[in-house]
Amino acid sequence: MLEMIPVIIFTAMLSQNFILVQFLGICPFLGVSKNTDSAFGMGMAVTVVMVITTLITYPIYNYILVPLGFEYMEIIVFIFVIASLVQIIEIILKKTSKSLYEAMGIYLPLITTNCAVLGVAELVLTSNLVHNLLDACVYGLFGGLGFTLAIVLMSGMREKLDSARVPKPLEGFPITMILACFMAMAFGMF
Amino acid sequence: MKAKDIALDGLFRQNPTLKLVLGTCPTLALTTAAMNGVGMGLAVTFVLIFSNAIISLLRNVIPSKVRIPAYILIIATFVTITRMVLNKFLPSISASLGTYLPLIVVNCIIIGRAEAFASKNPVLSSALDGLFMGLGFMFALTLMGIFREILGSGSVFGVKLWDFSIGFFVQPAGALFTYAIFIAVYSLVYSAFLRAANERKNKDGLAVKGARGNA
């Protein structure tokens, strides 16, 4: 069912954008969007982890947990996979690429508790668009790219916000959320 | 720490949703209806009480290097229990919470409280902290749910009030807007409260000085 791939790409990246429509991964969206470079680094790190996570959790669920009747263990197994995966990626990056580690390393520990990663592992199990492993990986990849798109756009706007005058009670989180509100309206058009 | 302080911190002074801005994902996604807020709040409260209590019991046993994976494993166990119970006895709530039910595992409030409170305090106050942080979360979610449900679909807890409705408030953009307004109002109320408390303290201080002067 290769013709489903464009539909999955469009859904995962835009119409069901992880941050602005499904509200998964709001914490890094608000926390790491102060400048464009770090937002891009965070987005890329999340994308990589999301793809590898779906690549591992989808087969584990369908070929190990379901035949054994252990579906109820899904949350514990998934979080365990994600936590160890993040740790492994961190070690590999540290050993092989110094510059990549410096760019992404600080965001990796935060990713374990990122809703978007556990969210994509759960979503590909219930989504009616996903029928096999390829679909699941495409969903993970473009979900991650959608995440990157939203967080980079946001950081661009926040850099401009620094020079704007904001009413006192709205300083900090509220004004950021109002900005995100306008972005969500734009994404709601898809 | 006194029970009264813990209760006030959870419900108002350190409210996890409005002051600490933790656990934002379920707050934004599930407040389309007031009932969702109550359901999510209860589920999180249950997990928080037990995860806080267990982590506090094990606080001297868990090595600090592997504490985060250990906390997550404990939390995941209680989330699994919650999910099984809800699936069995309250399938309608379980269905409306959807993917956000398993995502309680990565809710920052729970790991945040484990790290900031349960790992340093005795069992009873940790369980109390879990209870009141959970209630504070539920309180904020329910208020936001009521606000969005009245404006967005003209009903409260599923009871139809009138036909007038503004679709914006049940859409994702409305969630962010509502949350922004709630935090802004909270910070206004909180700063007014702080100022009042300060004035009272100053007055008391002057009165005490005056009394000493007279004596």
Short mmCIF file of C-alpha atoms in Angstrom, two decimals:
data_model
loop_
_atom_site.label_atom_id
_atom_site.label_comp_id
_atom_site.label_asym_id
_atom_site.label_seq_id
_atom_site.Cartn_x
_atom_site.Cartn_y
_atom_site.Cartn_z
CA MET A 1 0.00 0.00 0.00
CA LEU A 2 2.62 2.51 -1.10
CA GLU A 3 -0.01 5.01 -2.19
CA MET A 4 -0.82 5.57 1.48
CA ILE A 5 2.65 7.02 2.13
CA PRO A 6 1.86 10.60 0.94
CA VAL A 7 -1.28 10.57 3.09
CA ILE A 8 0.75 9.52 6.11
CA ILE A 9 3.37 12.19 5.39
CA PHE A 10 0.75 14.93 5.15
CA THR A 11 -1.11 13.73 8.25
CA ALA A 12 1.94 13.24 10.47
CA MET A 13 3.68 16.48 9.51
CA LEU A 14 0.87 18.99 9.05
CA SER A 15 -2.77 18.09 9.63
CA GLN A 16 -2.04 16.11 12.83
CA ASN A 17 1.09 18.07 13.77
CA PHE A 18 2.47 16.63 16.99
CA ILE A 19 2.88 19.93 18.81
CA LEU A 20 0.15 22.19 17.55
CA VAL A 21 -2.72 19.76 16.96
CA GLN A 22 -2.11 16.77 19.21
CA PHE A 23 -0.26 18.68 21.97
CA LEU A 24 2.53 16.13 22.37
CA GLY A 25 5.92 17.52 23.35
CA ILE A 26 4.76 20.91 24.61
CA CYS A 27 7.46 21.05 27.31
CA PRO A 28 10.45 21.22 24.91
CA PHE A 29 8.35 23.41 22.61
CA LEU A 30 8.07 26.03 25.35
CA GLY A 31 11.43 25.34 27.00
CA VAL A 32 13.90 25.03 24.11
CA SER A 33 12.48 27.55 21.64
CA LYS A 34 14.41 30.63 22.77
CA ASN A 35 16.80 30.63 19.80
CA THR A 36 16.70 29.04 16.38
CA ASP A 37 19.92 27.01 16.63
CA SER A 38 18.99 25.14 19.77
CA ALA A 39 15.42 24.66 18.52
CA PHE A 40 16.77 23.03 15.36
CA GLY A 41 19.13 20.81 17.36
CA MET A 42 16.31 19.69 19.63
CA GLY A 43 14.01 19.03 16.66
CA MET A 44 16.60 16.90 14.88
CA ALA A 45 17.43 14.92 18.04
CA VAL A 46 13.71 14.23 18.61
CA THR A 47 13.25 13.18 14.97
CA VAL A 48 16.10 10.67 15.14
CA VAL A 49 14.83 9.18 18.40
CA MET A 50 11.25 9.01 17.09
CA VAL A 51 12.24 7.06 13.96
CA ILE A 52 14.39 4.56 15.84
CA THR A 53 11.75 4.19 18.57
CA THR A 54 9.00 3.26 16.12
CA LEU A 55 11.44 0.97 14.31
CA ILE A 56 11.90 -0.97 17.56
CA THR A 57 8.60 -0.69 19.46
CA TYR A 58 6.30 -1.53 16.52
CA PRO A 59 7.83 -5.00 15.93
CA ILE A 60 8.12 -5.62 19.68
CA TYR A 61 4.42 -4.96 20.15
CA ASN A 62 3.17 -6.89 17.12
CA TYR A 63 5.56 -9.84 17.10
CA ILE A 64 6.38 -10.35 20.79
CA LEU A 65 3.75 -8.81 23.09
CA VAL A 66 0.62 -9.68 21.07
CA PRO A 67 1.43 -13.39 20.42
CA LEU A 68 2.35 -13.84 24.09
CA GLY A 69 -0.75 -12.01 25.35
CA PHE A 70 1.35 -9.39 27.19
CA GLU A 71 -0.31 -6.30 25.70
CA TYR A 72 -0.78 -4.81 29.16
CA MET A 73 3.02 -4.57 29.54
CA GLU A 74 3.18 -2.14 26.62
CA ILE A 75 3.75 1.08 28.62
CA ILE A 76 6.57 -0.39 30.72
CA VAL A 77 8.29 -2.01 27.73
CA PHE A 78 8.03 1.12 25.58
CA ILE A 79 9.39 3.51 28.19
CA PHE A 80 12.19 1.06 28.89
CA VAL A 81 13.08 0.88 25.19
CA ILE A 82 13.05 4.68 24.87
CA ALA A 83 15.16 5.26 27.98
CA SER A 84 17.81 2.74 26.95
CA LEU A 85 17.76 3.94 23.35
CA VAL A 86 18.42 7.52 24.37
CA GLN A 87 21.27 6.34 26.59
CA ILE A 88 22.79 4.28 23.74
CA ILE A 89 22.53 7.14 21.23
CA GLU A 90 24.22 9.43 23.72
CA ILE A 91 27.12 7.00 24.21
CA ILE A 92 27.53 6.39 20.46
CA LEU A 93 27.48 10.11 19.67
CA LYS A 94 30.02 10.80 22.40
CA LYS A 95 32.42 8.17 20.98
CA THR A 96 32.02 8.86 17.26
CA SER A 97 31.18 12.48 16.56
CA LYS A 98 32.30 15.20 18.93
CA SER A 99 30.60 18.03 17.05
CA LEU A 100 27.27 16.21 16.71
CA TYR A 101 27.41 15.34 20.40
CA GLU A 102 27.98 18.95 21.31
CA ALA A 103 25.06 20.02 19.11
CA MET A 104 22.57 17.40 20.27
CA GLY A 105 23.99 15.94 23.48
CA ILE A 106 22.39 18.33 25.94
CA TYR A 107 18.90 17.64 24.55
CA LEU A 108 19.13 13.86 24.65
CA PRO A 109 18.41 13.32 28.37
CA LEU A 110 15.32 15.52 27.99
CA ILE A 111 13.96 13.31 25.24
CA THR A 112 13.23 10.33 27.49
CA THR A 113 10.41 12.25 29.10
CA ASN A 114 9.22 13.85 25.87
CA CYS A 115 5.57 13.01 25.27
CA ALA A 116 6.06 13.05 21.50
CA VAL A 117 8.36 10.01 21.55
CA LEU A 118 6.16 7.77 23.71
CA GLY A 119 3.20 9.33 21.88
CA VAL A 120 4.38 8.19 18.46
CA ALA A 121 5.00 4.67 19.76
CA GLU A 122 1.41 4.55 21.02
CA LEU A 123 -0.13 6.35 18.04
CA VAL A 124 1.25 4.03 15.36
CA LEU A 125 -0.50 1.15 17.15
CA THR A 126 -3.92 2.79 17.07
CA SER A 127 -3.78 4.97 13.90
CA ASN A 128 -5.83 3.56 11.03
CA LEU A 129 -3.28 4.87 8.50
CA VAL A 130 -0.49 2.60 9.68
CA HIS A 131 -0.53 -1.00 8.41
CA ASN A 132 3.09 -2.13 8.46
CA LEU A 133 6.54 -1.28 9.71
CA LEU A 134 7.34 1.01 6.75
CA ASP A 135 4.20 3.09 7.42
CA ALA A 136 5.12 3.30 11.09
CA CYS A 137 8.65 4.55 10.34
CA VAL A 138 7.39 7.11 7.83
CA TYR A 139 4.89 8.31 10.45
CA GLY A 140 7.72 8.63 12.99
CA LEU A 141 10.06 10.43 10.57
CA PHE A 142 7.54 13.00 9.36
CA GLY A 143 6.02 13.41 12.79
CA GLY A 144 9.51 14.38 13.94
CA LEU A 145 9.99 16.75 11.00
CA GLY A 146 6.62 18.36 11.80
CA PHE A 147 7.85 18.78 15.38
CA THR A 148 11.05 20.43 14.08
CA LEU A 149 9.06 22.72 11.78
CA ALA A 150 6.83 23.93 14.62
CA ILE A 151 9.66 24.46 17.13
CA VAL A 152 11.91 26.31 14.61
CA LEU A 153 9.05 28.60 13.51
CA MET A 154 8.29 29.29 17.16
CA SER A 155 11.91 30.12 18.00
CA GLY A 156 12.03 32.60 15.12
CA MET A 157 9.01 34.41 16.50
CA ARG A 158 10.34 34.37 20.06
CA GLU A 159 13.57 36.02 18.96
CA LYS A 160 11.45 38.91 17.65
CA LEU A 161 9.37 38.88 20.83
CA ASP A 162 12.38 39.88 22.93
CA SER A 163 12.17 43.40 21.56
CA ALA A 164 8.39 43.71 22.01
CA ARG A 165 6.63 45.26 24.98
CA VAL A 166 4.40 42.77 26.77
CA PRO A 167 1.77 43.51 29.47
CA LYS A 168 3.09 42.38 32.86
CA PRO A 169 0.73 39.47 33.66
CA LEU A 170 1.31 38.04 30.17
CA GLU A 171 5.13 37.92 30.46
CA GLY A 172 6.81 34.53 30.09
CA PHE A 173 4.58 31.56 29.39
CA PRO A 174 1.25 33.27 28.59
CA ILE A 175 2.55 35.38 25.70
CA THR A 176 4.38 32.36 24.29
CA MET A 177 1.16 30.40 24.39
CA ILE A 178 -0.75 33.17 22.65
CA LEU A 179 1.89 33.09 19.90
CA ALA A 180 1.46 29.32 19.69
CA CYS A 181 -2.29 29.87 19.56
CA PHE A 182 -1.92 31.84 16.31
CA MET A 183 0.35 29.13 14.91
CA ALA A 184 -2.20 26.47 15.83
CA MET A 185 -4.86 28.44 13.97
CA ALA A 186 -2.66 28.40 10.87
CA PHE A 187 -2.02 24.67 11.20
CA GLY A 188 -5.75 24.10 11.81
CA MET A 189 -6.33 25.19 8.21
CA PHE A 190 -4.82 21.99 6.81
CA MET B 1 6.76 20.19 56.67
CA LYS B 2 3.27 20.87 57.97
CA ALA B 3 0.24 19.31 56.29
CA LYS B 4 -1.37 22.72 55.88
CA ASP B 5 1.69 24.04 54.00
CA ILE B 6 1.73 21.00 51.72
CA ALA B 7 -1.98 21.44 50.96
CA LEU B 8 -1.65 25.17 50.23
CA ASP B 9 1.42 24.58 48.05
CA GLY B 10 -0.32 21.94 45.94
CA LEU B 11 -3.61 23.76 45.53
CA PHE B 12 -2.47 27.36 45.19
CA ARG B 13 1.05 28.59 45.88
CA GLN B 14 2.87 25.94 43.81
CA ASN B 15 -0.05 24.85 41.63
CA PRO B 16 1.50 22.41 39.13
CA THR B 17 -0.56 23.63 36.17
CA LEU B 18 -0.75 27.38 36.72
CA LYS B 19 2.45 28.19 38.64
CA LEU B 20 4.96 25.48 37.71
CA VAL B 21 3.50 24.98 34.18
CA LEU B 22 4.16 21.23 34.21
CA GLY B 23 2.18 18.50 32.52
CA THR B 24 1.08 20.87 29.78
CA CYS B 25 0.28 18.22 27.15
CA PRO B 26 -2.82 16.69 28.83
CA THR B 27 -3.84 20.14 30.09
CA LEU B 28 -4.11 21.48 26.55
CA ALA B 29 -5.41 18.37 24.86
CA LEU B 30 -8.06 17.18 27.31
CA THR B 31 -9.77 20.34 28.52
CA THR B 32 -12.30 20.40 25.67
CA ALA B 33 -14.85 19.08 28.19
CA ALA B 34 -15.04 19.45 31.98
CA MET B 35 -15.51 15.70 32.52
CA ASN B 36 -12.19 14.91 30.77
CA GLY B 37 -10.45 17.26 33.20
CA VAL B 38 -11.92 15.41 36.18
CA GLY B 39 -11.01 11.99 34.72
CA MET B 40 -7.43 12.98 33.90
CA GLY B 41 -7.06 14.72 37.26
CA LEU B 42 -8.19 11.64 39.18
CA ALA B 43 -5.92 9.32 37.20
CA VAL B 44 -2.89 11.57 37.78
CA THR B 45 -3.74 12.02 41.48
CA PHE B 46 -3.90 8.26 41.98
CA VAL B 47 -0.56 7.70 40.26
CA LEU B 48 1.06 10.63 42.11
CA ILE B 49 0.04 9.46 45.59
CA PHE B 50 1.39 5.95 45.09
CA SER B 51 4.50 6.81 43.08
CA ASN B 52 5.44 9.48 45.64
CA ALA B 53 4.89 7.07 48.54
CA ILE B 54 6.91 4.22 46.98
CA ILE B 55 9.75 6.49 45.82
CA SER B 56 9.92 8.02 49.29
CA LEU B 57 10.09 4.53 50.84
CA LEU B 58 12.94 3.59 48.50
CA ARG B 59 14.74 6.95 48.66
CA ASN B 60 17.72 5.55 50.58
CA VAL B 61 17.93 2.37 48.48
CA ILE B 62 17.92 3.74 44.91
CA PRO B 63 21.45 4.77 43.82
CA SER B 64 21.37 8.37 42.64
CA LYS B 65 22.97 7.53 39.27
CA VAL B 66 20.08 5.35 38.10
CA ARG B 67 17.32 7.18 39.95
CA ILE B 68 15.50 8.54 36.88
CA PRO B 69 15.04 5.11 35.18
CA ALA B 70 14.01 3.67 38.55
CA TYR B 71 11.41 6.42 39.05
CA ILE B 72 10.06 5.95 35.54
CA LEU B 73 9.71 2.21 36.08
CA ILE B 74 7.78 2.74 39.34
CA ILE B 75 5.54 5.34 37.68
CA ALA B 76 4.94 3.11 34.63
CA THR B 77 3.78 0.31 36.92
CA PHE B 78 1.12 2.50 38.52
CA VAL B 79 0.03 3.92 35.17
CA THR B 80 -0.44 0.36 33.89
CA ILE B 81 -2.58 -0.47 36.95
CA THR B 82 -4.65 2.71 36.43
CA ARG B 83 -5.15 1.88 32.78
CA MET B 84 -6.26 -1.68 33.50
CA VAL B 85 -8.72 -0.54 36.20
CA LEU B 86 -10.18 2.22 33.99
CA ASN B 87 -10.50 -0.13 31.00
CA LYS B 88 -12.41 -2.59 33.13
CA PHE B 89 -14.68 -0.35 35.20
CA LEU B 90 -14.91 3.03 33.41
CA PRO B 91 -14.44 2.29 29.69
CA SER B 92 -16.06 5.59 28.64
CA ILE B 93 -13.50 7.71 30.56
CA SER B 94 -10.70 5.46 29.34
CA ALA B 95 -11.85 6.00 25.73
CA SER B 96 -12.09 9.79 26.06
CA LEU B 97 -8.58 10.01 27.56
CA GLY B 98 -7.22 7.90 24.67
CA THR B 99 -3.45 8.03 24.14
CA TYR B 100 -3.05 10.54 26.97
CA LEU B 101 -3.68 7.79 29.53
CA PRO B 102 -0.43 5.87 28.83
CA LEU B 103 1.30 9.25 28.44
CA ILE B 104 0.83 9.92 32.18
CA VAL B 105 4.18 8.07 32.46
CA VAL B 106 6.00 11.02 30.94
CA ASN B 107 3.88 13.67 32.67
CA CYS B 108 6.48 16.08 34.09
CA ILE B 109 4.45 16.69 37.27
CA ILE B 110 5.00 13.12 38.46
CA ILE B 111 8.74 12.92 37.77
CA GLY B 112 9.08 16.51 38.98
CA ARG B 113 7.49 15.74 42.36
CA ALA B 114 9.48 12.51 42.68
CA GLU B 115 12.71 14.44 42.14
CA ALA B 116 11.83 17.59 44.08
CA PHE B 117 9.84 16.20 46.99
CA ALA B 118 9.50 12.42 47.40
CA SER B 119 13.24 11.75 47.15
CA LYS B 120 13.91 14.00 50.16
CA ASN B 121 10.89 13.65 52.46
CA PRO B 122 9.30 10.93 54.66
CA VAL B 123 6.52 8.70 53.36
CA LEU B 124 3.48 10.36 54.86
CA SER B 125 4.27 13.90 53.71
CA SER B 126 5.23 12.58 50.25
CA ALA B 127 1.86 10.85 49.89
CA LEU B 128 0.14 14.05 51.08
CA ASP B 129 2.16 16.09 48.58
CA GLY B 130 1.07 13.67 45.85
CA LEU B 131 -2.56 14.01 46.90
CA PHE B 132 -2.60 17.81 46.91
CA MET B 133 -0.46 18.28 43.79
CA GLY B 134 -2.88 15.90 42.03
CA LEU B 135 -5.88 17.80 43.36
CA GLY B 136 -4.35 21.11 42.28
CA PHE B 137 -3.85 19.67 38.79
CA MET B 138 -7.43 18.36 38.74
CA PHE B 139 -8.78 21.69 40.01
CA ALA B 140 -7.02 23.67 37.24
CA LEU B 141 -7.98 21.17 34.52
CA THR B 142 -11.62 21.10 35.59
CA LEU B 143 -11.86 24.91 35.68
CA MET B 144 -10.33 25.15 32.21
CA GLY B 145 -12.61 22.35 31.03
CA ILE B 146 -15.71 24.17 32.32
CA PHE B 147 -14.59 27.45 30.71
CA ARG B 148 -13.91 25.85 27.33
CA GLU B 149 -17.01 23.67 27.38
CA ILE B 150 -19.35 26.59 28.17
CA LEU B 151 -17.88 28.82 25.47
CA GLY B 152 -17.06 26.14 22.93
CA SER B 153 -20.09 23.88 23.03
CA GLY B 154 -22.60 25.65 25.29
CA SER B 155 -22.75 22.94 27.96
CA VAL B 156 -21.30 22.00 31.37
CA PHE B 157 -20.38 18.39 32.22
CA GLY B 158 -22.34 17.32 29.13
CA VAL B 159 -25.54 19.16 30.17
CA LYS B 160 -26.70 21.48 27.38
CA LEU B 161 -27.20 25.08 28.54
CA TRP B 162 -27.88 27.03 25.34
CA ASP B 163 -27.33 26.86 21.59
CA PHE B 164 -24.77 29.66 21.50
CA SER B 165 -21.22 28.42 21.04
CA ILE B 166 -17.84 29.69 19.80
CA GLY B 167 -16.10 26.88 17.93
CA PHE B 168 -12.68 28.48 18.51
CA PHE B 169 -12.60 27.37 22.14
CA VAL B 170 -12.82 23.64 21.47
CA GLN B 171 -10.14 23.81 18.75
CA PRO B 172 -6.41 23.37 19.52
CA ALA B 173 -5.82 27.14 19.17
CA GLY B 174 -8.52 27.80 21.79
CA ALA B 175 -6.72 25.48 24.21
CA LEU B 176 -3.52 27.56 24.04
CA PHE B 177 -5.48 30.81 24.32
CA THR B 178 -7.43 29.59 27.36
CA TYR B 179 -4.27 28.33 29.06
CA ALA B 180 -2.54 31.69 28.47
CA ILE B 181 -5.49 33.60 29.97
CA PHE B 182 -5.65 31.26 32.98
CA ILE B 183 -1.93 31.67 33.77
CA ALA B 184 -2.19 35.45 33.38
CA VAL B 185 -5.20 35.66 35.73
CA TYR B 186 -3.49 33.33 38.20
CA SER B 187 -0.34 35.45 38.27
CA LEU B 188 -2.44 38.60 38.82
CA VAL B 189 -4.32 37.00 41.72
CA TYR B 190 -1.14 35.53 43.15
CA SER B 191 0.78 38.81 43.10
CA ALA B 192 -2.17 40.61 44.72
CA PHE B 193 -2.24 37.89 47.38
CA LEU B 194 1.52 38.25 48.01
CA ARG B 195 1.20 42.03 48.31
CA ALA B 196 -1.66 41.69 50.81
CA ALA B 197 0.37 39.17 52.85
CA ASN B 198 3.38 41.52 52.87
CA GLU B 199 1.30 44.48 54.01
CA ARG B 200 -0.20 42.41 56.81
CA LYS B 201 3.28 41.34 57.90
CA ASN B 202 4.55 44.94 57.87
CA LYS B 203 1.56 46.10 59.91
CA ASP B 204 2.06 43.29 62.43
CA GLY B 205 5.75 44.16 62.61
CA LEU B 206 4.93 47.84 63.32
CA ALA B 207 2.30 46.85 65.89
CA VAL B 208 4.79 44.62 67.69
CA LYS B 209 7.37 47.42 67.68
CA GLY B 210 4.76 49.85 68.95
CA ALA B 211 3.77 47.51 71.73
CA ARG B 212 7.41 47.12 72.77
CA GLY B 213 7.86 50.87 72.65
CA ASN B 214 4.89 51.37 74.98
CA ALA B 215 6.14 48.76 77.39
#
